[in-house]
Coordinates of C-alpha atoms in Angstrom, one line a residue:
Chain A
G1 CA 2.2 -4.5 0.0
E2 CA 5.6 -2.8 1.4
S3 CA 7.9 -3.1 -0.8
V4 CA 11.0 -5.4 -0.5
G5 CA 14.1 -3.2 -1.9
L6 CA 13.4 0.2 -3.1
H7 CA 17.0 0.1 -4.9
L8 CA 17.5 -2.8 -6.5
P9 CA 18.9 -3.7 -9.9
T10 CA 16.0 -4.0 -12.2
L11 CA 15.1 -6.0 -15.1
S12 CA 12.5 -5.8 -17.1
V13 CA 11.0 -8.1 -19.9
Q14 CA 7.8 -8.4 -21.4
E15 CA 5.0 -11.3 -20.8
G16 CA 6.2 -14.6 -22.5
D17 CA 9.5 -13.8 -22.7
N18 CA 12.6 -15.5 -21.3
S19 CA 14.0 -13.6 -18.4
I20 CA 18.0 -14.3 -16.9
I21 CA 19.4 -13.1 -13.6
N22 CA 22.7 -12.9 -12.7
C23 CA 24.2 -13.5 -9.6
A24 CA 28.0 -13.3 -8.6
Y25 CA 29.1 -15.1 -5.4
S26 CA 31.7 -15.1 -3.4
N27 CA 33.2 -18.3 -1.7
S28 CA 34.6 -21.0 -4.0
A29 CA 34.4 -23.5 -1.0
S30 CA 30.4 -23.3 -1.5
D31 CA 29.0 -26.3 -2.1
Y32 CA 25.3 -25.2 -2.7
F33 CA 23.7 -22.7 -4.2
I34 CA 20.2 -21.5 -4.0
W35 CA 17.3 -19.3 -5.4
Y36 CA 15.0 -17.7 -3.7
K37 CA 11.8 -16.0 -4.8
Q38 CA 10.7 -12.9 -2.6
E39 CA 7.0 -10.9 -3.7
S40 CA 6.1 -8.0 -1.1
G41 CA 5.8 -8.4 2.6
K42 CA 6.4 -11.9 2.1
G43 CA 8.9 -14.0 3.4
P44 CA 11.7 -15.9 0.5
Q45 CA 10.4 -18.4 -1.4
F46 CA 12.2 -21.4 -2.9
I47 CA 13.0 -21.7 -6.5
I48 CA 15.5 -24.1 -7.6
D49 CA 18.4 -25.3 -6.2
I50 CA 22.1 -26.6 -7.7
R51 CA 25.3 -28.7 -6.0
S52 CA 28.6 -27.7 -7.2
N53 CA 28.8 -30.9 -8.7
M54 CA 26.3 -29.9 -11.3
D55 CA 26.5 -27.3 -14.3
K56 CA 23.0 -27.3 -15.0
R57 CA 19.8 -28.0 -13.0
Q58 CA 15.9 -27.4 -14.3
G59 CA 12.8 -27.2 -12.9
Q60 CA 9.3 -25.9 -14.4
R61 CA 10.3 -23.2 -16.3
V62 CA 13.4 -22.1 -14.8
T63 CA 17.1 -23.3 -14.7
V64 CA 20.1 -22.6 -13.2
L65 CA 23.3 -22.5 -14.6
L66 CA 26.3 -22.7 -12.6
N67 CA 29.5 -21.7 -13.7
K68 CA 32.3 -22.4 -11.0
T69 CA 35.2 -21.1 -12.7
V70 CA 34.2 -17.3 -12.6
K71 CA 31.9 -18.1 -9.7
H72 CA 28.9 -17.3 -11.2
L73 CA 25.1 -18.2 -11.0
S74 CA 21.9 -17.5 -13.7
L75 CA 18.6 -17.9 -13.2
Q76 CA 16.5 -18.4 -16.7
I77 CA 13.0 -18.4 -16.7
A78 CA 10.8 -19.3 -19.5
A79 CA 7.6 -17.8 -21.0
T80 CA 7.9 -14.9 -18.5
Q81 CA 4.7 -14.8 -16.6
P82 CA 3.2 -11.2 -14.8
G83 CA 2.8 -13.5 -11.6
D84 CA 6.8 -13.9 -11.9
S85 CA 7.2 -9.9 -10.6
A86 CA 9.4 -10.2 -7.2
V87 CA 12.8 -9.9 -5.9
Y88 CA 15.1 -12.8 -7.0
F89 CA 18.2 -13.7 -4.3
C90 CA 20.5 -16.0 -4.9
A91 CA 22.4 -17.7 -1.8
E92 CA 25.3 -20.0 -1.4
N93 CA 25.7 -22.3 1.4
P94 CA 29.4 -21.9 2.5
D95 CA 29.9 -24.0 5.6
A96 CA 28.7 -27.2 7.2
G97 CA 25.9 -25.2 9.3
N98 CA 23.9 -24.5 6.2
M99 CA 23.2 -21.1 7.0
L100 CA 22.8 -19.0 4.0
T101 CA 24.8 -16.1 2.6
F102 CA 22.6 -14.3 0.0
G103 CA 23.3 -11.6 -2.7
G104 CA 21.8 -8.6 -3.3
G105 CA 18.5 -9.3 -5.4
T106 CA 17.4 -8.2 -8.1
R107 CA 13.9 -7.2 -9.1
L108 CA 12.2 -8.5 -11.7
M109 CA 9.3 -6.7 -13.6
V110 CA 6.7 -8.3 -16.5
K111 CA 5.2 -5.8 -18.1
P112 CA 2.0 -7.5 -19.6
Chain B
D1 CA -1.3 -24.1 6.7
T2 CA 2.2 -26.2 8.5
G3 CA 4.7 -23.7 7.1
V4 CA 6.8 -21.2 9.2
S5 CA 5.2 -18.9 11.0
Q6 CA 6.1 -15.7 12.8
D7 CA 4.1 -13.5 15.1
P8 CA 3.8 -10.8 15.2
R9 CA 3.4 -9.9 11.1
H10 CA 4.6 -6.2 12.2
K11 CA 5.9 -4.1 15.2
I12 CA 6.1 -0.5 16.1
T13 CA 8.0 0.3 19.1
K14 CA 9.7 3.5 20.5
R15 CA 13.6 3.4 20.9
G16 CA 14.5 2.1 24.1
Q17 CA 12.1 -0.5 24.5
N18 CA 12.6 -4.3 24.1
V19 CA 10.8 -6.3 22.0
T20 CA 10.4 -10.3 21.4
F21 CA 9.3 -12.3 18.2
R22 CA 8.4 -15.5 17.7
C23 CA 9.0 -18.3 15.0
D24 CA 7.1 -21.6 14.8
P25 CA 8.9 -23.7 12.2
I26 CA 8.0 -27.0 10.2
S27 CA 6.9 -29.5 12.8
E28 CA 9.6 -31.8 12.2
H29 CA 12.5 -29.4 11.6
N30 CA 15.2 -29.6 13.8
R31 CA 17.4 -26.8 12.8
L32 CA 15.9 -23.3 12.8
Y33 CA 17.9 -19.8 11.5
W34 CA 16.7 -16.6 12.0
Y35 CA 18.0 -13.7 9.3
R36 CA 17.7 -9.7 9.3
Q37 CA 16.7 -8.4 6.0
T38 CA 17.0 -4.6 5.6
L39 CA 15.6 -2.5 2.6
G40 CA 17.1 -3.3 -0.7
Q41 CA 19.4 -6.4 0.7
G42 CA 19.7 -9.9 0.8
P43 CA 19.0 -11.6 4.5
E44 CA 21.7 -11.4 6.9
F45 CA 22.1 -14.3 8.8
L46 CA 21.9 -13.9 12.6
T47 CA 22.1 -17.3 14.6
Y48 CA 20.6 -21.1 14.1
F49 CA 19.5 -23.6 16.4
Q50 CA 19.6 -27.3 16.3
N51 CA 17.0 -28.8 18.3
E52 CA 17.3 -26.2 21.5
A53 CA 21.1 -25.6 21.2
Q54 CA 22.2 -22.6 19.8
L55 CA 24.7 -23.5 17.8
E56 CA 26.1 -20.0 15.3
K57 CA 25.7 -16.5 16.2
S58 CA 27.0 -13.8 13.7
R59 CA 29.1 -11.4 14.9
L60 CA 25.5 -9.0 14.1
L61 CA 24.1 -10.2 16.8
S62 CA 24.9 -7.8 19.5
D63 CA 24.5 -8.5 23.3
R64 CA 21.1 -6.2 22.7
F65 CA 19.7 -9.4 21.0
S66 CA 19.4 -12.7 22.8
A67 CA 17.4 -15.9 21.0
E68 CA 16.0 -19.2 22.7
R69 CA 14.5 -22.1 21.5
P70 CA 14.0 -24.1 24.9
K71 CA 11.8 -26.9 23.7
G72 CA 13.8 -27.7 20.6
S73 CA 10.6 -26.2 18.8
F74 CA 9.1 -22.5 18.5
S75 CA 12.3 -20.0 19.3
T76 CA 12.0 -16.2 20.4
L77 CA 14.3 -13.5 19.3
E78 CA 14.0 -10.8 21.8
I79 CA 15.9 -7.1 21.2
Q80 CA 16.8 -4.8 23.9
R81 CA 16.9 -1.2 24.4
T82 CA 16.0 -0.7 20.8
E83 CA 18.0 1.3 18.4
Q84 CA 16.2 3.4 14.8
G85 CA 19.1 0.9 13.3
D86 CA 17.1 -2.3 14.6
S87 CA 14.5 -1.7 12.2
A88 CA 14.6 -4.3 9.8
M89 CA 12.4 -7.5 8.7
Y90 CA 13.0 -10.4 10.7
L91 CA 12.8 -13.6 9.2
C92 CA 12.5 -17.3 10.4
A93 CA 13.7 -20.6 8.3
S94 CA 13.7 -24.0 9.4
T95 CA 14.8 -26.8 8.0
R96 CA 15.7 -30.6 8.8
S97 CA 19.5 -32.0 9.0
G98 CA 21.0 -33.2 6.1
V99 CA 18.6 -31.3 4.0
D100 CA 20.4 -28.1 2.8
E101 CA 16.5 -26.2 1.7
Q102 CA 15.5 -23.8 4.1
F103 CA 11.9 -22.5 4.3
F104 CA 11.3 -18.9 5.5
G105 CA 8.7 -17.4 7.2
P106 CA 6.8 -14.2 6.2
G107 CA 8.9 -12.3 8.6
T108 CA 8.6 -9.5 11.6
R109 CA 8.8 -5.8 10.3
L110 CA 10.3 -4.2 12.8
T111 CA 9.9 -0.2 13.1
V112 CA 11.8 1.5 15.9
L113 CA 10.7 5.0 16.0

């Protein structure tokens, strides 16, 4: 398949380990944040979201942490699997129009 | 499959030609978004519709770009007089008013030779 990005920061983890992907956002007025997973040749796929009135939200094998003080988001993936290999983007909603502003992306590579 | 669909998936064109892409959102979604994604970057917002009204356009959307959503369902994005710098993945997303999560289609990969 076609590569989403050739020069992205890359995180390489062993299958079964936990992964942490970090993201800095730009707009202190943003009240909604979302993580997307993008596999090669596909559109972004929703993973988990969080509102600014929360610090942490958990899903199935994934946790998002929000630190508003330093404008930082992280995505934690427990027991990483080969199927988790993809590019991960954080996005923020800076205004009422719901357009999303995306960060630069991190490539996660899972070694079997 | 009731997700967002886009057509074509791939388009190769020569510089100076016009191209048109189509997006069919999830059926009950009244908001539709277009984004552009270049290699190594996250998607960048281009424009969005609520029903048939185009409510916001990015400054990335030059006058060679036009988008329509005539009946508030599918949308088209046309690029006139394509340039090599237009080569990118064009993504469409949809959602309902009051819902923040946007659902993305598979994208149209445009290559301008």
